XYZ file of C-alpha atoms in Angstrom:
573
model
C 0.000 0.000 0.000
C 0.885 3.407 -0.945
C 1.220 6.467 2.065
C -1.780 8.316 1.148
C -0.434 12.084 -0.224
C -3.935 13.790 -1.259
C -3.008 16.271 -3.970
C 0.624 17.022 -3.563
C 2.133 20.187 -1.696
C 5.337 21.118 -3.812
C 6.603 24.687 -3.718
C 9.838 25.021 -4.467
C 12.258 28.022 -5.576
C 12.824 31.424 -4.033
C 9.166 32.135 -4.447
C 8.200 28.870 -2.672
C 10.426 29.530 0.226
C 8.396 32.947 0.721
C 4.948 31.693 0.093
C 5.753 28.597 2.521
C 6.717 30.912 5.581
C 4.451 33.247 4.965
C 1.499 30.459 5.142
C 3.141 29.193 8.206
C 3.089 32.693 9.593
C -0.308 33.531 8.821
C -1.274 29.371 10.547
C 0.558 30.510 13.557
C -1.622 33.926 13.983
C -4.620 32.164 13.731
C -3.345 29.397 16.048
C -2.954 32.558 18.599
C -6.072 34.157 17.936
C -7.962 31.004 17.921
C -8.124 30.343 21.545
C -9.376 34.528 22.099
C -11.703 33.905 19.467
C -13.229 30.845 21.351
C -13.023 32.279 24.432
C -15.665 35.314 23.154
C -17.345 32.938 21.050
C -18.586 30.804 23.940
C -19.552 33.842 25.946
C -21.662 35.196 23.056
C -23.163 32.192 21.425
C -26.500 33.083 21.998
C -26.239 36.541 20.085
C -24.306 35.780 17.346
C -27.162 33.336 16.468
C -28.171 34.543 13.113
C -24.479 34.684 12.157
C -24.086 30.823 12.861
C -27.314 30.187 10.799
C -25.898 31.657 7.784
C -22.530 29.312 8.270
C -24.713 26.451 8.731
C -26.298 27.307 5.856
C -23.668 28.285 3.397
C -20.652 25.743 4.778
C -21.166 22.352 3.902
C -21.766 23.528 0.457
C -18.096 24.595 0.357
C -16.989 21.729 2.421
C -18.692 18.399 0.948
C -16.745 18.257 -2.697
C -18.043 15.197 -4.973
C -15.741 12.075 -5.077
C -16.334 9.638 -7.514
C -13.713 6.508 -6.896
C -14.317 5.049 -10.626
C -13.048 7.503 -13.551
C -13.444 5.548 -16.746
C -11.992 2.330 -15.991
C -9.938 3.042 -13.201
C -10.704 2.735 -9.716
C -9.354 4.821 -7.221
C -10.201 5.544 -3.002
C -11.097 8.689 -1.414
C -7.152 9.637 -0.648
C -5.487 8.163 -3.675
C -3.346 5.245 -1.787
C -5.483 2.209 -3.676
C -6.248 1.945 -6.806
C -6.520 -0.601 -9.447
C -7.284 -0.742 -13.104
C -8.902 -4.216 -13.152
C -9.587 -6.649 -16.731
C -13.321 -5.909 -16.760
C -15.500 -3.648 -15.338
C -19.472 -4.071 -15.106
C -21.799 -1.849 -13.875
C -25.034 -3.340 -12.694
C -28.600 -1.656 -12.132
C -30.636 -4.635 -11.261
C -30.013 -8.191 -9.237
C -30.452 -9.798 -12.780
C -27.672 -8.140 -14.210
C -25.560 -8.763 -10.655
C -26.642 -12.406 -10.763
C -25.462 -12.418 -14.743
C -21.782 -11.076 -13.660
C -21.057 -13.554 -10.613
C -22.285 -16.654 -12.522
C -20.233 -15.420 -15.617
C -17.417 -14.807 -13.606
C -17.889 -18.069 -11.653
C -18.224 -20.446 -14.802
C -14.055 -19.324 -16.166
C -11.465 -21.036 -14.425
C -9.550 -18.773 -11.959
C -11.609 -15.814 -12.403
C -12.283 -13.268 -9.566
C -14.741 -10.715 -8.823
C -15.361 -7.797 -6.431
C -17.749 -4.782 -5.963
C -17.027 -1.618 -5.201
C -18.576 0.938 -2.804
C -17.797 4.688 -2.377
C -14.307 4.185 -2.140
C -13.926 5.058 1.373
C -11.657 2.873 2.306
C -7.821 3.088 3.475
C -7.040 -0.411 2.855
C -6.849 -2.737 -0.019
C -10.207 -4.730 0.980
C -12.152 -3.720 -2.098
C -8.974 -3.994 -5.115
C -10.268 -5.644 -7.776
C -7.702 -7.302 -10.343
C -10.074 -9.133 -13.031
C -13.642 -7.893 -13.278
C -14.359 -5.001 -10.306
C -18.443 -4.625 -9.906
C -19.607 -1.236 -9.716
C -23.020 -1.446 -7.768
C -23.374 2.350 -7.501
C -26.952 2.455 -9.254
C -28.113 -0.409 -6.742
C -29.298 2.299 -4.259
C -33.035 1.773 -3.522
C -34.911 1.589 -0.611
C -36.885 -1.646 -1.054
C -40.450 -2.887 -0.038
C -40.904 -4.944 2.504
C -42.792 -7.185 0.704
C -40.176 -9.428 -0.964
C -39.781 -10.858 2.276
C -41.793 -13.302 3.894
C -42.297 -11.388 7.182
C -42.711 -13.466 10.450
C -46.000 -12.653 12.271
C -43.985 -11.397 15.192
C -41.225 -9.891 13.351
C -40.246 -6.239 14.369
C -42.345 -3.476 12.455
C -38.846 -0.903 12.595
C -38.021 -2.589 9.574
C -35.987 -0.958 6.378
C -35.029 -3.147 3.181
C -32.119 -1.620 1.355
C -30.100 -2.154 -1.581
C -26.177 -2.751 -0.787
C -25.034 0.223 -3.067
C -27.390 2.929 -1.320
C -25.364 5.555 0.487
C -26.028 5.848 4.225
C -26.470 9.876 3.522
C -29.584 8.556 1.181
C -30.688 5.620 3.302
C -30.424 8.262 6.086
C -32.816 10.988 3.906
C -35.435 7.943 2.976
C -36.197 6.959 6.462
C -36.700 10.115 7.637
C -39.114 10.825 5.137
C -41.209 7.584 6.667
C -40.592 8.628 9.794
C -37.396 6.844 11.221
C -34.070 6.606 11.962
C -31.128 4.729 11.754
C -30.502 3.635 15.500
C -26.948 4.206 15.311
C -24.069 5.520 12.249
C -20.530 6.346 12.551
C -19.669 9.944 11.946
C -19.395 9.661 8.096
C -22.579 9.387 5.520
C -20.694 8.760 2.238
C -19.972 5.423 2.578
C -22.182 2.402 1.113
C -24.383 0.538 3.166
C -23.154 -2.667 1.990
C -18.757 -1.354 2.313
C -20.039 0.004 5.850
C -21.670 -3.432 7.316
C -19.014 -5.815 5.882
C -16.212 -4.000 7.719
C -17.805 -3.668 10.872
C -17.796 0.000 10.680
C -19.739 1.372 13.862
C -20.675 4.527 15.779
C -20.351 5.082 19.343
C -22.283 3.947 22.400
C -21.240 1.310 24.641
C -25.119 -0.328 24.807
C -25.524 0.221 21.029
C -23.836 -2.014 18.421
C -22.457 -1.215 15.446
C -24.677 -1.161 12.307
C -23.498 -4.721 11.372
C -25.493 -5.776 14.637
C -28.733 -3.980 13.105
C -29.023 -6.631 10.155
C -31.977 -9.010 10.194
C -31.432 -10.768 7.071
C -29.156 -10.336 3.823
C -29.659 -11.435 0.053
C -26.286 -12.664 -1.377
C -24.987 -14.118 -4.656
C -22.565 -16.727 -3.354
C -19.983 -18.436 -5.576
C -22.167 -21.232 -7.037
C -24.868 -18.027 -8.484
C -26.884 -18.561 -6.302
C -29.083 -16.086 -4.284
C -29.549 -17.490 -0.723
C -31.345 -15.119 2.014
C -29.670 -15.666 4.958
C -30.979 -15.405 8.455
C -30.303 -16.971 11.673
C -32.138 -19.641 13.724
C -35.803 -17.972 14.700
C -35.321 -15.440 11.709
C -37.530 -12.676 10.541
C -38.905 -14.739 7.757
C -41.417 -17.219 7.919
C -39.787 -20.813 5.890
C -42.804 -22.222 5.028
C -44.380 -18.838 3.585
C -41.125 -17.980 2.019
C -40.902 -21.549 0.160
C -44.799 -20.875 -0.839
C -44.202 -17.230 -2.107
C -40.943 -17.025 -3.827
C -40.459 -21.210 -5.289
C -37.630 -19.558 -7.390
C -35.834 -18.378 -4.895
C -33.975 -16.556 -2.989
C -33.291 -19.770 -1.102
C -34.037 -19.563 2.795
C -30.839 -20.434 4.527
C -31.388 -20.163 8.368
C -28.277 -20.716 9.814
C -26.151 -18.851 12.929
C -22.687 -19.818 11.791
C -23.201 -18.750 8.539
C -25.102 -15.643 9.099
C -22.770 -14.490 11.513
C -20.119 -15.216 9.088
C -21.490 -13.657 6.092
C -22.655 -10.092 7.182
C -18.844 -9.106 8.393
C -16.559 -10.828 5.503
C -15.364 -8.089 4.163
C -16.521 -8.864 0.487
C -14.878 -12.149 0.505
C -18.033 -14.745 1.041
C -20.248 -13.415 -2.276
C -21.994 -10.043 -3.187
C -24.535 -8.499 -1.560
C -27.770 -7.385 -3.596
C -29.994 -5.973 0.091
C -30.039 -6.226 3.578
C -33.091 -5.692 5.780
C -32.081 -3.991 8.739
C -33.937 -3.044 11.874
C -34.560 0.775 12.885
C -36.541 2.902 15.315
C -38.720 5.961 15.025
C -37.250 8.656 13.936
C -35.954 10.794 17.223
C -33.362 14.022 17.806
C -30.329 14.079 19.311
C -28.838 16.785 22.130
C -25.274 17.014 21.932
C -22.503 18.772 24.544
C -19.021 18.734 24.062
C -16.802 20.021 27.185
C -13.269 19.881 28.205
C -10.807 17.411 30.706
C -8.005 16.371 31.733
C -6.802 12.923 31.016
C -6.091 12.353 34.588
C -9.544 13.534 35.636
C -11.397 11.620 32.739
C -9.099 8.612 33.598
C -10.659 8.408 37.239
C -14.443 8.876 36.095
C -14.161 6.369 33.661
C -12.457 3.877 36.146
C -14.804 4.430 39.230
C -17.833 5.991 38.107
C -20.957 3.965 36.919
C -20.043 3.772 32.636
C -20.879 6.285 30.765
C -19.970 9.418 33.142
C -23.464 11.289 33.413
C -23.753 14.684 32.047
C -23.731 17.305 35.414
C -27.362 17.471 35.858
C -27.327 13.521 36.527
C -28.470 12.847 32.700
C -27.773 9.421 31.518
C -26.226 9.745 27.404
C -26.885 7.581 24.956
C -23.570 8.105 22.934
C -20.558 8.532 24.737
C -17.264 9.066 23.300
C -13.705 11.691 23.586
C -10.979 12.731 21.809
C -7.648 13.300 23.366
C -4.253 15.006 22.763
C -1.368 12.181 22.700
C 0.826 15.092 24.299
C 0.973 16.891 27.240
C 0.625 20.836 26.992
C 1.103 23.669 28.720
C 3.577 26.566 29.953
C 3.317 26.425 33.757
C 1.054 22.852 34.352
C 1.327 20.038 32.040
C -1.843 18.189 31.125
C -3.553 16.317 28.187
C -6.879 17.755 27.267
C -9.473 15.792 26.311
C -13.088 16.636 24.697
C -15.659 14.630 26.009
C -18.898 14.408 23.876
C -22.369 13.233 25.143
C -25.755 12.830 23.475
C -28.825 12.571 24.911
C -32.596 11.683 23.041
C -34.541 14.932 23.228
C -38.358 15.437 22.498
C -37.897 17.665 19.284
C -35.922 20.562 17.939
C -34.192 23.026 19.905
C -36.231 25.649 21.890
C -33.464 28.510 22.045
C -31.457 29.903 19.363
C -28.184 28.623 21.165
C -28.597 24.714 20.353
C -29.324 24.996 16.507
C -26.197 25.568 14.843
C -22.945 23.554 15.814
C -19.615 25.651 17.309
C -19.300 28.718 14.928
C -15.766 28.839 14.628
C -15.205 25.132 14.035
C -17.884 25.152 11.196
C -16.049 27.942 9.446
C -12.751 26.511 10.455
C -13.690 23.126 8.465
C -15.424 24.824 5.620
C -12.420 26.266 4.254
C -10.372 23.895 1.965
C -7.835 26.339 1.651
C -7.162 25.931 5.478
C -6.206 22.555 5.244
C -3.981 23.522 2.717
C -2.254 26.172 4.697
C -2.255 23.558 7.986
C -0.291 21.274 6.151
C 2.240 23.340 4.828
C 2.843 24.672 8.530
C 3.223 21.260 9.383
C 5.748 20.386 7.033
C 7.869 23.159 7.518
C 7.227 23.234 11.366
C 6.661 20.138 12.816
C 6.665 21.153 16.503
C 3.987 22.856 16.551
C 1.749 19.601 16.330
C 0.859 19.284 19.774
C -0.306 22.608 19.712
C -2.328 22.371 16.916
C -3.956 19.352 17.862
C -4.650 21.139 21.504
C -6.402 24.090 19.431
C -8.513 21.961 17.588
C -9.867 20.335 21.149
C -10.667 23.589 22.724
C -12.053 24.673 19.100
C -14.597 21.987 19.177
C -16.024 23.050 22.814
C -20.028 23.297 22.688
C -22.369 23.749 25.048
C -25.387 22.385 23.444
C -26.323 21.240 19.854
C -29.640 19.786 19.123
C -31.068 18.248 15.360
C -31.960 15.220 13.841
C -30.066 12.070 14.943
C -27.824 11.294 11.583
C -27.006 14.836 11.589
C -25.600 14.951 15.144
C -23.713 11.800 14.157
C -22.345 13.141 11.419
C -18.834 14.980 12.204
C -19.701 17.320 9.092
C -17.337 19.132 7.366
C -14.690 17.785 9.345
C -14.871 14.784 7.015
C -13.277 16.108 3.875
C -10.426 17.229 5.617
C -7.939 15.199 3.136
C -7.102 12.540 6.274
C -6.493 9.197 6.086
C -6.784 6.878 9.650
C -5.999 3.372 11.325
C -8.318 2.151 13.976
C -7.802 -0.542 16.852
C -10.390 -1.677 18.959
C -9.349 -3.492 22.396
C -11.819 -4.311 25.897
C -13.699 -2.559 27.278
C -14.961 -4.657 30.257
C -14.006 -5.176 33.816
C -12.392 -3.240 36.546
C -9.285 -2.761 34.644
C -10.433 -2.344 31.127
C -8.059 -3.371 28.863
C -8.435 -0.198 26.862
C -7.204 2.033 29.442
C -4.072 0.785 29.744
C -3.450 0.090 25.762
C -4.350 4.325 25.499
C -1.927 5.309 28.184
C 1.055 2.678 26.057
C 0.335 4.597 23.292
C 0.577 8.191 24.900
C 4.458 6.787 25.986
C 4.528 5.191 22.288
C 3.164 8.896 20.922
C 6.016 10.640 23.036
C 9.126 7.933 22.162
C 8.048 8.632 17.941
C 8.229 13.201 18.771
C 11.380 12.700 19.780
C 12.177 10.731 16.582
C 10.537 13.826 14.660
C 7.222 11.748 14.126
C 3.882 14.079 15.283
C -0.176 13.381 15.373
C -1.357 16.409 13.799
C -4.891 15.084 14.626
C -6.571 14.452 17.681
C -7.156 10.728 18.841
C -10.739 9.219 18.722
C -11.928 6.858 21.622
C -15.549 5.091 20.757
C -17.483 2.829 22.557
C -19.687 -0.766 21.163
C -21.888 -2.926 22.254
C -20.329 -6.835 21.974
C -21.154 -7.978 18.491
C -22.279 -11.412 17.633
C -20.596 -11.391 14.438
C -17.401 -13.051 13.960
C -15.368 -10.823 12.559
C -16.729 -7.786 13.423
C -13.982 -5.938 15.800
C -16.480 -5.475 18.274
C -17.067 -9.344 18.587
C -17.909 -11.186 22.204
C -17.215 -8.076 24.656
C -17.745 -4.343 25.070
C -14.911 -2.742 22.999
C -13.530 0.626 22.794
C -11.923 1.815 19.056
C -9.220 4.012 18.992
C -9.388 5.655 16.027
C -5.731 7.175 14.795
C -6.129 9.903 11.860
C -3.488 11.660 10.672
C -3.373 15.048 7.552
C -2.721 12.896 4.344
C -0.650 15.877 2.777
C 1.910 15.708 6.182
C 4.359 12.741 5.246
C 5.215 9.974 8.158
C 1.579 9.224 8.885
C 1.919 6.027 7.106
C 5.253 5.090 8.895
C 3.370 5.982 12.299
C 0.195 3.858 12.015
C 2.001 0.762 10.962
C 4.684 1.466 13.800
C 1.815 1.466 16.330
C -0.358 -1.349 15.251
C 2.662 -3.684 15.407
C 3.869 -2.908 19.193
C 0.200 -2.324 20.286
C -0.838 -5.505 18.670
C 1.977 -7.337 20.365
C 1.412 -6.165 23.655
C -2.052 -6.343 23.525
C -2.544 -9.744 21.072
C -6.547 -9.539 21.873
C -6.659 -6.099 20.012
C -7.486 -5.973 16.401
C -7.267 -3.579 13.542
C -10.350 -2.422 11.672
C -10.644 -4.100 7.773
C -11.257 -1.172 6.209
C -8.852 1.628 7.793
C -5.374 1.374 7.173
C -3.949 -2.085 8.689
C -0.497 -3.774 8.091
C 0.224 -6.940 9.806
C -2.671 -8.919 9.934
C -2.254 -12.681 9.223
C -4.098 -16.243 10.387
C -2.084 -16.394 13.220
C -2.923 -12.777 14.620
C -6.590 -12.813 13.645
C -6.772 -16.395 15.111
C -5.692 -15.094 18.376
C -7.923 -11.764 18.334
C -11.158 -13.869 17.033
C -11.986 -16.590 19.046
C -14.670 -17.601 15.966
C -12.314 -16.952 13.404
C -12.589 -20.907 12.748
C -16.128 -21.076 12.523
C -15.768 -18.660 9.338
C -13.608 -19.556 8.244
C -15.361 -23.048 8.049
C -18.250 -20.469 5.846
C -15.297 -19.503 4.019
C -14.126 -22.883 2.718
C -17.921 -24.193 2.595
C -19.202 -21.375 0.491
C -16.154 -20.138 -1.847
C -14.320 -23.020 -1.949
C -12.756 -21.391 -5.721
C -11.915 -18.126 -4.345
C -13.903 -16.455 -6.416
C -14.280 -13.465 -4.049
C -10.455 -13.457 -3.373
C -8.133 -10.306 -4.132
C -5.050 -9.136 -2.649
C -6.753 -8.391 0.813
C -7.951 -11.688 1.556
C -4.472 -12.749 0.211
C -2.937 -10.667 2.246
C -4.833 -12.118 5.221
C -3.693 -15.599 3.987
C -7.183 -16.685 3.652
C -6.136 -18.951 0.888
C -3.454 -20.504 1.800
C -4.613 -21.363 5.494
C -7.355 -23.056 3.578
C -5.076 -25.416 1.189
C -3.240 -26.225 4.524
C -6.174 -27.447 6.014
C -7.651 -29.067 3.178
C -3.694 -30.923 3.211
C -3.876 -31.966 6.682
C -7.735 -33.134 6.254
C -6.883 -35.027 2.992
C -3.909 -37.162 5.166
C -6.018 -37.907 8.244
């Protein structure tokens, strides 16, 4: 895998040297002013109302720019470090036409197949090298009555296409009246690239939106289209076999359901999930300040998650935290702790409609990350700083909308970033977690010296325990630590894979997310991490026994070869 660059920063020449210290100079000023301009911001929220309604307004038009990851024939992710320029491609607009591909695919000796999503992805799971499916026009919300529903099976109940964007999915159940019940902070992925890599939100008693999936259609190797449930499914067998003789065939199954909706691509193609939901509800959000040491103790001794002041119990819990410690006189590592709470409707007062002023115009501007980077390259020091300013920046005393757009990090998103994640325990008295953060604070500190810097902050997220095999969340409450880093600053690349391989040895039950940026994975690590890992990859061998879904992630992974080992040592016992 390539470091991710973005578009390239490359002044050179007298007239370089002036324009880079003079964009440095004009970062540092604002880097200065910021924390004034916060300071009066928060005091005068409430007045400078109509101001922030007009940014909210006028921003995310500036800050959302179109990506399209297939030009032509080429395929390329959100931040240019995969791409691949694959034998065939096919775009599909219907399951006939996606059933046509696989079986055409499946029926020539040695031939592979993938589809694509929206490209946002860090890793290599979704290279295709011989035919690359794009299911982009697969993007409708389906009805409900293509499946043979279960007399007592939930009525918060969506049907969806695998190629619909969450950002749509998210726009077509509000306009029926519900909600997603939880997302991660980013609507431009695919449903289908979003559940197959375990991607989740935050809440430690909500699971990630893998865990919301009640059945999925999938084309598996052989071409055919099984609906998969588990045991005591939301269909009803006998009224499925009655209504649809020509299939999809009913396969109600734990193992392989479990197996299927987390395989990251590599057990078939999904045509639609059905997923459950709830009514559609708003969100309150408040974002305040710690210290590490003071958020350390609360999250050790209180009752999980820390209640807001006035005793409120949040639904979403989560913080972001400075690797470094800061400060003239007393050193300490700020943290921003977020809550969010289910309110009644939308806000009452002018103060909770419109998100921190200065951080929405902050993101907004393109040309900002521009100038960031540039002080970052030529001044490297200043990281810890920066990354402190951005904390305090983000400070808000109350925000209050619809749910997916309080999850949504907004224009924060197109910041040109690129990010590894790690998820490790979250249970007990000593959570595992708490001890792998504070290793890599010390790890953070040891790679400054070597001229390495987060220019970032670090994300910490809570899950529920996942039933899913694969998903990271699997068998126990888990906390991600999410690790971004400015793709046009070089060394990110270097520092991700420098701390997944001494977290991951330290802490061998920890395990890196599919689809950000991992590095080492292997049988042996993901064997030790996944304590189902065998039971799919039983699925695995069972259901694409011609690796017909294989590319260079699963190879990677060693998917392959761990099976022809085991088929040797079956074959001599």
């Amino acid at each position: 895998m390539l470091e991710p660059t973005g578009r390239p920063v490359d002044l050179g020449g007298a007239r370089g040297r002036i324009f880079k210290f003079a964009a440095a100079l004009i970062a540092w000023l604002l880097h200065l002013g910021l924390l004034l301009a916060i300071s009066i911001v928060q005091l005068y929220r409430t007045r400078l109302y109509p101001l922030r309604a007009v940014v909210g307004l006028l921003a995310p038009n500036r800050g959302q720019p179109e990506f399209h990851p297939l030009d032509k024939d080429r395929w390329t992710n959100a931040v240019a470090n995969q791409f691949t320029k694959p034998a065939f491609v096919r775009r599909v607009h219907n399951l006939n036409e996606l059933l046509a591909v696989v079986r055409e695919v499946g029926s020539r000796r040695g031939g592979r197949v993938r589809a694509i999503g929206s490209g946002h992805s860090f890793s290599d799971v979704a290279i295709a090298d011989d035919v690359l499916v794009d299911v982009s026009a697969l993007n409708a919300v389906l009805d409900l009555s293509e499946i043979a529903l279960r007399a007592a099976a939930n009525a918060h109940l969506a049907r969806v296409e695998s190629g619909t964007t969450i950002r749509k999915l998210n726009r077509e159940l509000a306009s029926r009246n519900l909600s997603l019940k939880n997302m991660g902070g980013y609507d431009g992925q695919t449903i289908a690239g979003a559940i197959s890599t375990g991607t989740h939100g935050s809440g430690i008693e909500l699971g990630a939106l893998c865990d919301e999936v009640r059945s999925v259609d999938v084309i598996m190797e052989s071409g055919e289209l099984l609906r998969v449930e588990p045991v005591g499914g939301i269909s009803d067998p006998v009224l499925h076999a009655q209504r649809f003789p020509d299939g999809p065939r009913l396969v109600r199954n734990n193992d392989l359901f479990h197996s299927v909706v987390v395989a990251m691509g590599c057990l078939g193609i999904v045509y639609a999930y059905v997923i459950e939901v709830e009514p559609f509800y708003f969100l309150a959000e408040r974002r305040e300040l710690f210290d590490w040491a003071v958020l350390r103790e609360r999250l050790l001794k209180e009752e999980f998650p820390p209640s807001l002041p006035d005793g409120t119990k949040p639904r979403h819990f989560e913080f972001l935290v400075n690797p470094y410690q800061t400060g003239w006189r007393k050193k300490r590592r700020n943290c921003l702790v977020t809550y969010r709470w289910k309110v009644d409707g939308p806000p009452r007062a002018e103060s909770g409609r419109v998100r921190n002023l200065l951080a929405t115009v902050i993101t907004s501007i393109r040309e900002f990350d521009e100038i960031l980077a540039l002080s970052l390259n030529e001044f490297p020091r200043i990281a810890p700083r920066v990354v402190d300013t951005a904390l305090k920046g983000l400070v808000d005393e109350l925000y209050v909308a619809e749910s997916f757009t309080v999850l949504n990090l907004g224009d924060a998103n197109y910041t040109p970033a690129y990010a590894s994640e790690l998820a490790f325990g979250a249970e007990g008295a000593e959570p595992e977690y708490i001890a792998a953060l504070e290793r890599l604070f010390e790890l953070a500190e040891g790679q400054r010296a070597e001229g390495r810097h987060h220019n970032i902050p670090i994300s910490v997220r809570y899950v529920a325990a996942s039933p899913h095999y694969l998903a990271m969340s699997h068998g126990r409450k888990t906390a991600f630590f999410e690790l971004p880093t400015l793709a046009r600053v070089p060394g990110g690349w270097d520092l991700l894979r420098y701390y997944e391989r001494r977290l991951l040895e330290e802490f061998p039950r920890g395990r890196a997310h599919w689809g950000q940026a991992n590095f080492i994975l292997g049988p042996d690590r993901i064997g030790r991490a996944y304590p189902e890992f065998g039971t799919w990859l039983a699925s695995y061998m069972q259901y694409s026994p011609r690796g017909t879904f294989d590319n260079s992630f699963s190879e990677r992974l060693g998917l392959r070869t761990l099976c022809k080992l085991i088929g040797a040592v079956n074959a001599r016992t």
